[in-house]
Amino acid sequence: MTMAENSVFLPVAVAYDRWSRGYDAYDNPMVAAARHVLGVACAGLAVGTVVEFGCGTGRNLAALKAAGAGELIGCDLSEGMLEQARARDASFRLFKADMAAQLPIESGIADLVLFCLALEHVGDLVPPLREARRLMRSGGRVVIIEIHPFLSSGGVAAHFRDGEDVVHMPTFAHRFSDYLAALAAAGLALPACREWYAGDFGVSASAKMLKRGPDSPLVVEFVVGAG
Ligand SMILES: C[S@@+](CC[C@H](N)C(=O)[O-])C[C@H]1O[C@@H](n2cnc3c(N)ncnc32)[C@H](O)[C@@H]1O
């Protein structure tokens, strides 16, 4: 017997407030893929200060702290997600803020600026990338780990089940050319780009990651320096 399904569409912050308590325990193939990619992308990067845009429950900040990062800064639209991040680690410096706006932080402090599964909620990539460029220290990096453009163009987007409700929210399918144009407009360099397909995760691939087969795309990773 299948559960009755009720599709609801909520504003981003309201949707994530509702998702916040269960987010970290949710079996989400994109989150699992992004966790793996972050570990690979940041291995060997000497990271002092991190700023994550759309930091959610702070799971990435915690992983980067465990990997040796010193100061962990995050911003998010959703108070519920920020509450989880605060509860996870009181030392995180957190802002309830839209990543398209300027954060009240001095320029050039970040060794690493991270976007992870957050840019799909932003229509115009230029303002957050420009802010990332402002915050990035000379010699620093911007790391972007997002849903693969082939998947998002095919209609795959953030959503979750909550009881009988399947909750959807505003999302935007960004193409590779959108990322390249926005990075250039924000004064960031041509990125190193790696596409991650389900088969690339080896034994780390969960059943949900392999749902569309090993040759299906999951996430894209860009590692970017100053332009
Ligand atoms: C899929 S979650 C990812 C959270 C975290 N980066 C991770 O990898 O677990 C997307 C997050 O982006 C936040 N978000 C979406 N649009 C935002 C915006 N314009 N400014 C700040 N945060 C935003 C949401 O509230 C949510 O917490």
Tab-separated table of C-alpha atoms and ligand atoms in Angstrom:
chain	number	residue	atom	x	y	z
A	1	MET	CA	0.000	0.000	0.000
A	2	THR	CA	1.477	3.427	-0.903
A	3	MET	CA	1.041	6.513	1.257
A	4	ALA	CA	-1.306	9.205	-0.069
A	5	GLU	CA	0.735	12.085	-1.453
A	6	ASN	CA	-0.017	15.757	-1.155
A	7	SER	CA	2.259	18.102	-3.099
A	8	VAL	CA	2.910	21.455	-1.413
A	9	PHE	CA	4.992	24.378	-2.639
A	10	LEU	CA	6.543	26.692	-0.019
A	11	PRO	CA	8.918	29.684	-0.046
A	12	VAL	CA	12.558	28.608	0.437
A	13	ALA	CA	12.969	29.716	4.072
A	14	VAL	CA	9.600	28.246	5.105
A	15	ALA	CA	10.392	24.939	3.394
A	16	TYR	CA	13.790	24.648	5.079
A	17	ASP	CA	12.356	25.673	8.463
A	18	ARG	CA	10.050	22.687	8.083
A	19	TRP	CA	12.847	20.385	6.887
A	20	SER	CA	15.432	21.567	9.443
A	21	ARG	CA	14.923	19.042	12.252
A	22	GLY	CA	14.969	16.028	9.978
A	23	TYR	CA	17.426	17.334	7.369
A	24	ASP	CA	20.596	15.649	8.645
A	25	ALA	CA	18.921	12.259	9.088
A	26	TYR	CA	17.122	12.364	5.704
A	27	ASP	CA	18.398	9.783	3.202
A	28	ASN	CA	19.217	12.280	0.457
A	29	PRO	CA	21.501	11.141	-2.389
A	30	MET	CA	22.639	14.703	-3.215
A	31	VAL	CA	23.659	15.368	0.381
A	32	ALA	CA	25.536	12.064	0.527
A	33	ALA	CA	27.279	12.818	-2.787
A	34	ALA	CA	28.157	16.374	-1.728
A	35	ARG	CA	29.626	15.135	1.580
A	36	HIS	CA	31.986	12.844	-0.326
A	37	VAL	CA	32.942	15.530	-2.863
A	38	LEU	CA	33.655	18.103	-0.150
A	39	GLY	CA	36.090	15.684	1.473
A	40	VAL	CA	37.914	15.204	-1.828
A	41	ALA	CA	37.823	18.890	-2.840
A	42	CYS	CA	39.186	20.123	0.475
A	43	ALA	CA	41.774	17.418	1.118
A	44	GLY	CA	45.139	19.129	1.185
A	45	LEU	CA	43.732	22.680	1.084
A	46	ALA	CA	45.213	24.610	3.995
A	47	VAL	CA	42.066	26.196	5.370
A	48	GLY	CA	42.010	28.780	8.163
A	49	THR	CA	38.752	30.672	7.724
A	50	VAL	CA	35.706	29.270	5.942
A	51	VAL	CA	32.572	31.095	4.837
A	52	GLU	CA	29.668	28.939	3.659
A	53	PHE	CA	26.713	30.511	1.889
A	54	GLY	CA	23.502	28.593	2.587
A	55	CYS	CA	25.218	26.682	5.404
A	56	GLY	CA	22.027	24.943	6.546
A	57	THR	CA	22.500	22.768	9.633
A	58	GLY	CA	26.256	23.391	9.606
A	59	ARG	CA	27.209	19.854	8.591
A	60	ASN	CA	29.862	21.116	6.141
A	61	LEU	CA	31.245	23.657	8.615
A	62	ALA	CA	31.585	20.841	11.159
A	63	ALA	CA	33.396	18.622	8.642
A	64	LEU	CA	35.781	21.459	7.761
A	65	LYS	CA	36.415	22.172	11.443
A	66	ALA	CA	37.247	18.509	11.977
A	67	ALA	CA	39.640	18.809	9.007
A	68	GLY	CA	41.475	21.659	10.735
A	69	ALA	CA	39.721	24.887	9.740
A	70	GLY	CA	39.957	27.649	12.347
A	71	GLU	CA	37.061	30.070	11.980
A	72	LEU	CA	33.743	28.818	10.611
A	73	ILE	CA	31.278	31.382	9.298
A	74	GLY	CA	27.908	30.656	7.714
A	75	CYS	CA	24.830	32.419	6.453
A	76	ASP	CA	21.383	31.041	5.731
A	77	LEU	CA	17.866	32.290	5.067
A	78	SER	CA	16.194	29.703	7.293
A	79	GLU	CA	16.082	30.289	11.052
A	80	GLY	CA	15.254	26.598	11.564
A	81	MET	CA	18.405	25.467	9.746
A	82	LEU	CA	20.501	28.036	11.642
A	83	GLU	CA	19.088	26.760	14.937
A	84	GLN	CA	20.396	23.296	14.062
A	85	ALA	CA	23.790	24.767	13.169
A	86	ARG	CA	23.954	26.688	16.472
A	87	ALA	CA	23.064	23.543	18.403
A	88	ARG	CA	25.747	21.622	16.515
A	89	ASP	CA	28.554	24.007	17.412
A	90	ALA	CA	28.252	27.231	19.380
A	91	SER	CA	31.556	28.483	17.980
A	92	PHE	CA	30.172	28.910	14.446
A	93	ARG	CA	29.687	32.569	13.476
A	94	LEU	CA	26.238	32.516	11.874
A	95	PHE	CA	24.187	35.128	10.056
A	96	LYS	CA	20.550	34.991	9.077
A	97	ALA	CA	21.046	36.555	5.671
A	98	ASP	CA	20.321	36.232	1.980
A	99	MET	CA	23.446	35.188	0.135
A	100	ALA	CA	22.641	37.712	-2.586
A	101	ALA	CA	23.258	40.551	-0.104
A	102	GLN	CA	26.512	41.778	1.408
A	103	LEU	CA	27.386	40.109	4.725
A	104	PRO	CA	28.609	42.299	7.616
A	105	ILE	CA	32.086	40.769	7.376
A	106	GLU	CA	35.343	42.419	6.355
A	107	SER	CA	36.687	41.747	2.855
A	108	GLY	CA	39.433	39.242	2.125
A	109	ILE	CA	39.150	37.040	5.226
A	110	ALA	CA	38.198	33.662	3.759
A	111	ASP	CA	40.629	30.947	2.719
A	112	LEU	CA	37.642	28.979	1.496
A	113	VAL	CA	34.211	30.154	0.422
A	114	LEU	CA	31.791	27.277	-0.020
A	115	PHE	CA	28.494	26.857	-1.838
A	116	CYS	CA	27.026	23.393	-1.384
A	117	LEU	CA	23.577	22.499	-2.757
A	118	ALA	CA	22.463	26.091	-2.213
A	119	LEU	CA	22.819	27.898	-5.553
A	120	GLU	CA	19.870	26.015	-7.064
A	121	HIS	CA	17.687	28.312	-4.929
A	122	VAL	CA	19.147	31.489	-6.437
A	123	GLY	CA	18.004	32.799	-9.820
A	124	ASP	CA	20.936	35.142	-10.432
A	125	LEU	CA	24.305	33.562	-9.644
A	126	VAL	CA	26.286	36.802	-9.948
A	127	PRO	CA	25.487	38.552	-6.593
A	128	PRO	CA	26.465	35.601	-4.346
A	129	LEU	CA	29.579	34.868	-6.419
A	130	ARG	CA	30.568	38.540	-6.325
A	131	GLU	CA	30.182	38.462	-2.532
A	132	ALA	CA	32.280	35.287	-2.425
A	133	ARG	CA	34.974	37.087	-4.431
A	134	ARG	CA	34.899	40.012	-1.984
A	135	LEU	CA	35.329	37.734	1.025
A	136	MET	CA	38.023	35.525	-0.528
A	137	ARG	CA	41.570	36.126	0.654
A	138	SER	CA	44.341	36.486	-1.928
A	139	GLY	CA	45.291	32.901	-2.779
A	140	GLY	CA	41.969	31.609	-1.411
A	141	ARG	CA	39.458	29.363	-3.122
A	142	VAL	CA	35.766	29.273	-3.871
A	143	VAL	CA	34.416	25.714	-3.927
A	144	ILE	CA	31.018	25.086	-5.513
A	145	ILE	CA	29.305	21.693	-5.198
A	146	GLU	CA	25.862	21.707	-6.773
A	147	ILE	CA	23.304	19.468	-8.391
A	148	HIS	CA	24.582	18.449	-11.835
A	149	PRO	CA	23.154	20.704	-14.590
A	150	PHE	CA	21.955	17.692	-16.628
A	151	LEU	CA	19.850	16.561	-13.657
A	152	SER	CA	18.411	19.979	-12.859
A	153	SER	CA	17.645	20.632	-16.536
A	154	GLY	CA	15.719	17.349	-16.450
A	155	GLY	CA	13.543	18.632	-13.611
A	156	VAL	CA	15.332	17.127	-10.588
A	157	ALA	CA	15.295	19.656	-7.736
A	158	ALA	CA	15.344	19.903	-3.941
A	159	HIS	CA	12.238	18.494	-2.273
A	160	PHE	CA	11.435	16.311	0.722
A	161	ARG	CA	8.691	14.172	2.130
A	162	ASP	CA	7.119	15.144	5.430
A	163	GLY	CA	4.363	12.696	6.383
A	164	GLU	CA	1.821	12.791	3.566
A	165	ASP	CA	3.273	16.003	2.120
A	166	VAL	CA	5.930	16.183	-0.544
A	167	VAL	CA	7.348	19.658	-0.096
A	168	HIS	CA	8.725	21.580	-3.089
A	169	MET	CA	10.253	25.057	-3.140
A	170	PRO	CA	11.621	27.572	-5.671
A	171	THR	CA	14.596	26.215	-7.612
A	172	PHE	CA	16.488	27.277	-10.733
A	173	ALA	CA	18.226	24.937	-13.175
A	174	HIS	CA	21.677	26.435	-13.823
A	175	ARG	CA	23.573	25.359	-16.928
A	176	PHE	CA	27.360	25.057	-17.192
A	177	SER	CA	27.345	28.233	-19.269
A	178	ASP	CA	25.431	30.050	-16.492
A	179	TYR	CA	28.158	29.154	-13.983
A	180	LEU	CA	30.955	30.194	-16.340
A	181	ALA	CA	29.329	33.516	-17.224
A	182	ALA	CA	28.548	34.321	-13.574
A	183	LEU	CA	32.056	33.413	-12.381
A	184	ALA	CA	33.561	35.699	-15.021
A	185	ALA	CA	31.146	38.517	-14.128
A	186	ALA	CA	32.094	38.141	-10.458
A	187	GLY	CA	35.837	38.415	-11.218
A	188	LEU	CA	36.568	34.758	-10.545
A	189	ALA	CA	38.877	32.608	-12.667
A	190	LEU	CA	37.950	29.872	-15.074
A	191	PRO	CA	37.317	26.980	-12.672
A	192	ALA	CA	38.671	23.513	-12.334
A	193	CYS	CA	35.554	21.465	-12.932
A	194	ARG	CA	34.787	17.860	-12.065
A	195	GLU	CA	31.540	16.111	-12.861
A	196	TRP	CA	30.569	13.357	-10.447
A	197	TYR	CA	28.521	10.436	-11.767
A	198	ALA	CA	27.010	7.782	-9.492
A	199	GLY	CA	29.679	5.239	-10.497
A	200	ASP	CA	32.463	7.621	-9.364
A	201	PHE	CA	31.570	7.150	-5.700
A	202	GLY	CA	32.614	3.491	-5.593
A	203	VAL	CA	31.699	1.767	-2.351
A	204	SER	CA	30.520	5.118	-0.916
A	205	ALA	CA	27.534	5.130	-3.287
A	206	SER	CA	24.230	4.567	-1.484
A	207	ALA	CA	21.304	2.737	-3.107
A	208	LYS	CA	19.590	6.079	-3.706
A	209	MET	CA	22.711	7.508	-5.387
A	210	LEU	CA	22.674	4.527	-7.742
A	211	LYS	CA	18.922	4.790	-8.397
A	212	ARG	CA	19.417	5.968	-12.014
A	213	GLY	CA	22.419	3.687	-12.595
A	214	PRO	CA	26.198	4.240	-12.382
A	215	ASP	CA	26.298	6.379	-15.534
A	216	SER	CA	23.903	8.994	-14.221
A	217	PRO	CA	25.195	12.437	-13.176
A	218	LEU	CA	24.790	13.577	-9.562
A	219	VAL	CA	26.784	16.681	-8.746
A	220	VAL	CA	29.215	19.131	-10.310
A	221	GLU	CA	32.216	20.574	-8.483
A	222	PHE	CA	34.029	23.814	-9.349
A	223	VAL	CA	37.187	24.953	-7.573
A	224	VAL	CA	37.876	28.580	-8.372
A	225	GLY	CA	40.544	31.160	-7.585
A	226	ALA	CA	40.689	34.886	-8.275
A	227	GLY	CA	40.282	35.985	-11.895
B	1	LIG	C1	19.994	21.885	0.390
B	1	LIG	S1	20.328	22.963	1.743
B	1	LIG	C2	22.107	22.772	1.823
B	1	LIG	C3	22.638	23.142	3.172
B	1	LIG	C4	24.133	22.911	3.317
B	1	LIG	N1	24.873	23.727	2.401
B	1	LIG	C5	24.437	21.439	3.100
B	1	LIG	O1	25.204	21.119	2.176
B	1	LIG	O2	23.923	20.622	3.870
B	1	LIG	C6	20.180	24.589	1.006
B	1	LIG	C7	20.329	25.683	2.048
B	1	LIG	O3	20.438	26.943	1.368
B	1	LIG	C8	19.682	27.905	2.086
B	1	LIG	N2	19.350	29.005	1.169
B	1	LIG	C9	18.581	28.949	0.060
B	1	LIG	N3	18.527	30.147	-0.546
B	1	LIG	C10	19.297	30.991	0.209
B	1	LIG	C11	19.648	32.364	0.099
B	1	LIG	N4	19.199	33.128	-0.907
B	1	LIG	N5	20.462	32.883	1.029
B	1	LIG	C12	20.924	32.124	2.064
B	1	LIG	N6	20.620	30.816	2.216
B	1	LIG	C13	19.823	30.251	1.306
B	1	LIG	C14	18.480	27.125	2.580
B	1	LIG	O4	17.803	27.765	3.644
B	1	LIG	C15	19.133	25.809	2.975
B	1	LIG	O5	19.548	25.798	4.311
